[in-house]
Amino acid sequence: MTNAAGIVLTGALALLAPAAVAGGRFAAPQGCEVFATVQMRSCQVSQHYRCQGDAAGEQWALYMDGQGPYYLSKIDAETRWLESYDLTTGEKDRLSAETDPASFTTLLSTGRDDYDFTTESGTGEVRRYTGYDELTGERVTIDGVTLERTRFDLTAWDAGGQMLWHRKGRQLVHRDWRLFWADSEDFENSFGDRERLVDTPMQFALPGEKGFLSSEPIYDCDELVTEATQPFPTLSIGG
């Protein structure tokens, strides 16, 4: 199966991967329903959908850039990262073990949630993620949608306990949709390379609204082409 970006997918991933259709509109997999299309900075657009057959509260998010779909993830009602797919390589990561599971309910009820969990890739690579999310008390309205700002700190470790990368900054959450979006953050890898990232949502399109199901990102795309940079995925871990 080949998606809109011309990426060849195999096995189970081919059955899961959605595709953009003619006219720049997104089509969810059979049995799934999109509830929001979100345009973000850094030339990204995401499609959020739920599927029949999944457990209650589970949902998917597909991220696209100017080249097409590049990242697919599935979370549960507590925003626990269940599985994800790099659509440029076909690599799959799945939740493996949890010392302190992420809990969106805890975040909303207490103002802070700490988490500590491990994922394993299809090739056997193990990564551990530790960090926290904390409500700042600030409410933000973007395109008529009310969100709440959080601060977060997240570190990824390899199986030997060596730091792979560290992220910290701000994110935005939607209580009813039980979702995170990126806002602004600082990223540093194990080599000391640092980058400031701004992936704030700019436009929300619900069913029947202009822009709903659009597969074409519209913000910062000219700038990214000029700079020849690749946008960092706006995935959120924990909650």
GROMACS .gro file of C-alpha atoms in nm:
model
  239
    1MET     CA    1   0.000   0.000   0.000
    2THR     CA    2   0.130   0.347  -0.083
    3ASN     CA    3   0.013   0.658   0.103
    4ALA     CA    4  -0.007   1.014  -0.037
    5ALA     CA    5   0.362   1.070   0.023
    6GLY     CA    6   0.451   0.767  -0.188
    7ILE     CA    7   0.566   0.569   0.116
    8VAL     CA    8   0.537   0.194   0.080
    9LEU     CA    9   0.392   0.033   0.393
   10THR     CA   10   0.377  -0.336   0.471
   11GLY     CA   11   0.208  -0.580   0.708
   12ALA     CA   12  -0.018  -0.452   0.983
   13LEU     CA   13   0.091  -0.093   0.920
   14ALA     CA   14  -0.053  -0.107   0.571
   15LEU     CA   15  -0.392  -0.194   0.715
   16LEU     CA   16  -0.378   0.092   0.964
   17ALA     CA   17  -0.231   0.372   0.756
   18PRO     CA   18  -0.484   0.628   0.631
   19ALA     CA   19  -0.432   0.820   0.310
   20ALA     CA   20  -0.497   1.162   0.170
   21VAL     CA   21  -0.730   1.144  -0.129
   22ALA     CA   22  -0.769   1.355  -0.442
   23GLY     CA   23  -0.838   1.720  -0.384
   24GLY     CA   24  -0.626   1.739  -0.070
   25ARG     CA   25  -0.887   1.576   0.157
   26PHE     CA   26  -0.810   1.311   0.416
   27ALA     CA   27  -0.991   0.977   0.430
   28ALA     CA   28  -0.990   0.787   0.758
   29PRO     CA   29  -0.961   0.406   0.761
   30GLN     CA   30  -1.284   0.211   0.724
   31GLY     CA   31  -1.483   0.208   1.047
   32CYS     CA   32  -1.320   0.526   1.178
   33GLU     CA   33  -1.458   0.879   1.215
   34VAL     CA   34  -1.259   1.202   1.221
   35PHE     CA   35  -1.371   1.455   1.484
   36ALA     CA   36  -1.114   1.733   1.432
   37THR     CA   37  -0.859   1.862   1.182
   38VAL     CA   38  -0.593   2.086   1.336
   39GLN     CA   39  -0.358   2.319   1.150
   40MET     CA   40  -0.033   2.388   1.338
   41ARG     CA   41   0.277   2.596   1.298
   42SER     CA   42   0.591   2.443   1.141
   43CYS     CA   43   0.388   2.334   0.836
   44GLN     CA   44   0.188   2.056   1.002
   45VAL     CA   45  -0.174   1.942   1.005
   46SER     CA   46  -0.320   1.664   1.220
   47GLN     CA   47  -0.630   1.448   1.184
   48HIS     CA   48  -0.790   1.311   1.501
   49TYR     CA   49  -1.024   1.015   1.480
   50ARG     CA   50  -1.183   0.725   1.669
   51CYS     CA   51  -1.242   0.376   1.535
   52GLN     CA   52  -1.503   0.108   1.589
   53GLY     CA   53  -1.351  -0.194   1.756
   54ASP     CA   54  -1.108   0.009   1.968
   55ALA     CA   55  -1.157   0.025   2.343
   56ALA     CA   56  -1.364   0.312   2.481
   57GLY     CA   57  -1.160   0.633   2.498
   58GLU     CA   58  -0.892   0.524   2.253
   59GLN     CA   59  -0.815   0.755   1.961
   60TRP     CA   60  -0.572   0.804   1.676
   61ALA     CA   61  -0.380   1.105   1.548
   62LEU     CA   62  -0.218   1.132   1.206
   63TYR     CA   63   0.037   1.407   1.142
   64MET     CA   64   0.114   1.543   0.796
   65ASP     CA   65   0.370   1.791   0.670
   66GLY     CA   66   0.422   1.937   0.325
   67GLN     CA   67   0.531   1.597   0.193
   68GLY     CA   68   0.233   1.402   0.329
   69PRO     CA   69   0.163   1.177   0.631
   70TYR     CA   70   0.469   1.108   0.847
   71TYR     CA   71   0.353   1.000   1.195
   72LEU     CA   72   0.060   0.800   1.333
   73SER     CA   73  -0.014   0.741   1.701
   74LYS     CA   74  -0.276   0.581   1.923
   75ILE     CA   75  -0.353   0.683   2.282
   76ASP     CA   76  -0.613   0.585   2.538
   77ALA     CA   77  -0.847   0.794   2.755
   78GLU     CA   78  -0.561   0.871   2.996
   79THR     CA   79  -0.339   0.981   2.703
   80ARG     CA   80  -0.116   0.677   2.755
   81TRP     CA   81   0.097   0.622   2.445
   82LEU     CA   82  -0.021   0.278   2.323
   83GLU     CA   83   0.148   0.255   1.983
   84SER     CA   84   0.297   0.476   1.715
   85TYR     CA   85   0.427   0.447   1.360
   86ASP     CA   86   0.696   0.638   1.177
   87LEU     CA   87   0.540   0.649   0.830
   88THR     CA   88   0.870   0.737   0.665
   89THR     CA   89   1.037   0.414   0.782
   90GLY     CA   90   0.746   0.187   0.880
   91GLU     CA   91   0.893   0.154   1.230
   92LYS     CA   92   0.644   0.072   1.506
   93ASP     CA   93   0.677   0.148   1.878
   94ARG     CA   94   0.443   0.006   2.141
   95LEU     CA   95   0.394   0.053   2.513
   96SER     CA   96   0.593  -0.213   2.697
   97ALA     CA   97   0.599  -0.149   3.073
   98GLU     CA   98   0.482   0.122   3.311
   99THR     CA   99   0.631   0.214   3.647
  100ASP     CA  100   0.405   0.520   3.675
  101PRO     CA  101   0.141   0.530   3.399
  102ALA     CA  102   0.045   0.864   3.249
  103SER     CA  103  -0.294   0.983   3.376
  104PHE     CA  104  -0.489   1.268   3.220
  105THR     CA  105  -0.742   1.235   3.503
  106THR     CA  106  -0.469   1.296   3.761
  107LEU     CA  107  -0.345   1.600   3.570
  108LEU     CA  108  -0.691   1.757   3.561
  109SER     CA  109  -0.782   1.672   3.921
  110THR     CA  110  -0.452   1.758   4.094
  111GLY     CA  111  -0.281   1.992   3.848
  112ARG     CA  112   0.019   1.762   3.792
  113ASP     CA  113   0.093   1.416   3.661
  114ASP     CA  114   0.427   1.233   3.671
  115TYR     CA  115   0.499   0.936   3.447
  116ASP     CA  116   0.760   0.667   3.391
  117PHE     CA  117   0.710   0.411   3.116
  118THR     CA  118   0.895   0.202   2.859
  119THR     CA  119   0.834   0.139   2.489
  120GLU     CA  120   0.974  -0.126   2.256
  121SER     CA  121   1.018  -0.091   1.881
  122GLY     CA  122   0.956  -0.355   1.617
  123THR     CA  123   1.332  -0.413   1.604
  124GLY     CA  124   1.356  -0.464   1.980
  125GLU     CA  125   1.489  -0.120   2.074
  126VAL     CA  126   1.380  -0.029   2.427
  127ARG     CA  127   1.330   0.329   2.543
  128ARG     CA  128   1.230   0.463   2.880
  129TYR     CA  129   1.045   0.794   2.920
  130THR     CA  130   1.030   0.991   3.244
  131GLY     CA  131   0.876   1.328   3.312
  132TYR     CA  132   0.575   1.529   3.420
  133ASP     CA  133   0.294   1.752   3.297
  134GLU     CA  134   0.167   2.041   3.509
  135LEU     CA  135  -0.123   2.281   3.456
  136THR     CA  136  -0.019   2.646   3.468
  137GLY     CA  137  -0.370   2.778   3.534
  138GLU     CA  138  -0.370   2.969   3.206
  139ARG     CA  139  -0.656   2.928   2.958
  140VAL     CA  140  -0.600   3.001   2.591
  141THR     CA  141  -0.862   3.039   2.317
  142ILE     CA  142  -0.746   2.952   1.965
  143ASP     CA  143  -0.990   2.971   1.675
  144GLY     CA  144  -1.281   2.957   1.920
  145VAL     CA  145  -1.151   2.647   2.101
  146THR     CA  146  -1.063   2.681   2.471
  147LEU     CA  147  -0.742   2.508   2.577
  148GLU     CA  148  -0.538   2.499   2.896
  149ARG     CA  149  -0.164   2.552   2.903
  150THR     CA  150   0.073   2.310   3.071
  151ARG     CA  151   0.444   2.304   3.140
  152PHE     CA  152   0.625   1.978   3.087
  153ASP     CA  153   0.961   1.809   3.121
  154LEU     CA  154   1.037   1.484   2.937
  155THR     CA  155   1.352   1.274   2.901
  156ALA     CA  156   1.409   0.966   2.684
  157TRP     CA  157   1.664   0.703   2.790
  158ASP     CA  158   1.808   0.400   2.614
  159ALA     CA  159   1.810   0.048   2.761
  160GLY     CA  160   2.147   0.117   2.924
  161GLY     CA  161   2.025   0.428   3.104
  162GLN     CA  162   2.194   0.680   2.876
  163MET     CA  163   2.002   0.998   2.796
  164LEU     CA  164   1.888   1.015   2.433
  165TRP     CA  165   1.712   1.351   2.440
  166HIS     CA  166   1.544   1.598   2.670
  167ARG     CA  167   1.243   1.820   2.601
  168LYS     CA  168   1.087   2.088   2.818
  169GLY     CA  169   0.845   2.371   2.760
  170ARG     CA  170   0.474   2.430   2.721
  171GLN     CA  171   0.186   2.234   2.574
  172LEU     CA  172  -0.189   2.281   2.539
  173VAL     CA  173  -0.464   2.040   2.647
  174HIS     CA  174  -0.833   2.002   2.563
  175ARG     CA  175  -1.025   1.860   2.859
  176ASP     CA  176  -1.318   1.711   2.671
  177TRP     CA  177  -1.118   1.566   2.381
  178ARG     CA  178  -0.848   1.446   2.626
  179LEU     CA  179  -0.571   1.558   2.394
  180PHE     CA  180  -0.238   1.738   2.406
  181TRP     CA  181  -0.091   1.969   2.143
  182ALA     CA  182   0.256   2.114   2.131
  183ASP     CA  183   0.310   2.483   2.202
  184SER     CA  184   0.673   2.588   2.244
  185GLU     CA  185   0.963   2.386   2.377
  186ASP     CA  186   1.338   2.343   2.397
  187PHE     CA  187   1.488   2.020   2.265
  188GLU     CA  188   1.838   1.884   2.337
  189ASN     CA  189   1.989   1.553   2.227
  190SER     CA  190   2.272   1.349   2.378
  191PHE     CA  191   2.528   1.527   2.159
  192GLY     CA  192   2.435   1.864   2.302
  193ASP     CA  193   2.252   1.985   1.992
  194ARG     CA  194   1.972   2.222   2.089
  195GLU     CA  195   1.668   2.355   1.910
  196ARG     CA  196   1.379   2.585   1.995
  197LEU     CA  197   1.050   2.448   1.857
  198VAL     CA  198   0.717   2.624   1.809
  199ASP     CA  199   0.434   2.397   1.688
  200THR     CA  200   0.132   2.579   1.832
  201PRO     CA  201  -0.212   2.490   1.690
  202MET     CA  202  -0.352   2.776   1.483
  203GLN     CA  203  -0.683   2.653   1.340
  204PHE     CA  204  -0.941   2.391   1.442
  205ALA     CA  205  -1.188   2.253   1.189
  206LEU     CA  206  -1.476   2.035   1.309
  207PRO     CA  207  -1.717   1.833   1.090
  208GLY     CA  208  -1.893   2.063   0.844
  209GLU     CA  209  -1.648   2.350   0.892
  210LYS     CA  210  -1.410   2.494   0.635
  211GLY     CA  211  -1.079   2.310   0.641
  212PHE     CA  212  -1.218   1.990   0.792
  213LEU     CA  213  -1.030   1.686   0.653
  214SER     CA  214  -0.780   1.909   0.473
  215SER     CA  215  -0.450   1.727   0.422
  216GLU     CA  216  -0.255   2.039   0.325
  217PRO     CA  217  -0.069   2.228   0.602
  218ILE     CA  218  -0.087   2.605   0.566
  219TYR     CA  219   0.123   2.770   0.841
  220ASP     CA  220   0.498   2.840   0.809
  221CYS     CA  221   0.534   2.618   0.501
  222ASP     CA  222   0.708   2.880   0.287
  223GLU     CA  223   0.947   2.954   0.571
  224LEU     CA  224   1.034   2.587   0.616
  225VAL     CA  225   1.096   2.541   0.245
  226THR     CA  226   1.329   2.839   0.251
  227GLU     CA  227   1.518   2.706   0.551
  228ALA     CA  228   1.512   2.346   0.419
  229THR     CA  229   1.425   2.212   0.763
  230GLN     CA  230   1.212   1.917   0.871
  231PRO     CA  231   0.942   1.994   1.131
  232PHE     CA  232   0.978   1.808   1.460
  233PRO     CA  233   0.677   1.581   1.527
  234THR     CA  234   0.426   1.741   1.761
  235LEU     CA  235   0.357   1.422   1.949
  236SER     CA  236   0.276   1.449   2.316
  237ILE     CA  237   0.378   1.185   2.565
  238GLY     CA  238   0.219   1.156   2.902
  239GLY     CA  239  -0.064   1.355   3.041
   0.00000   0.00000   0.00000
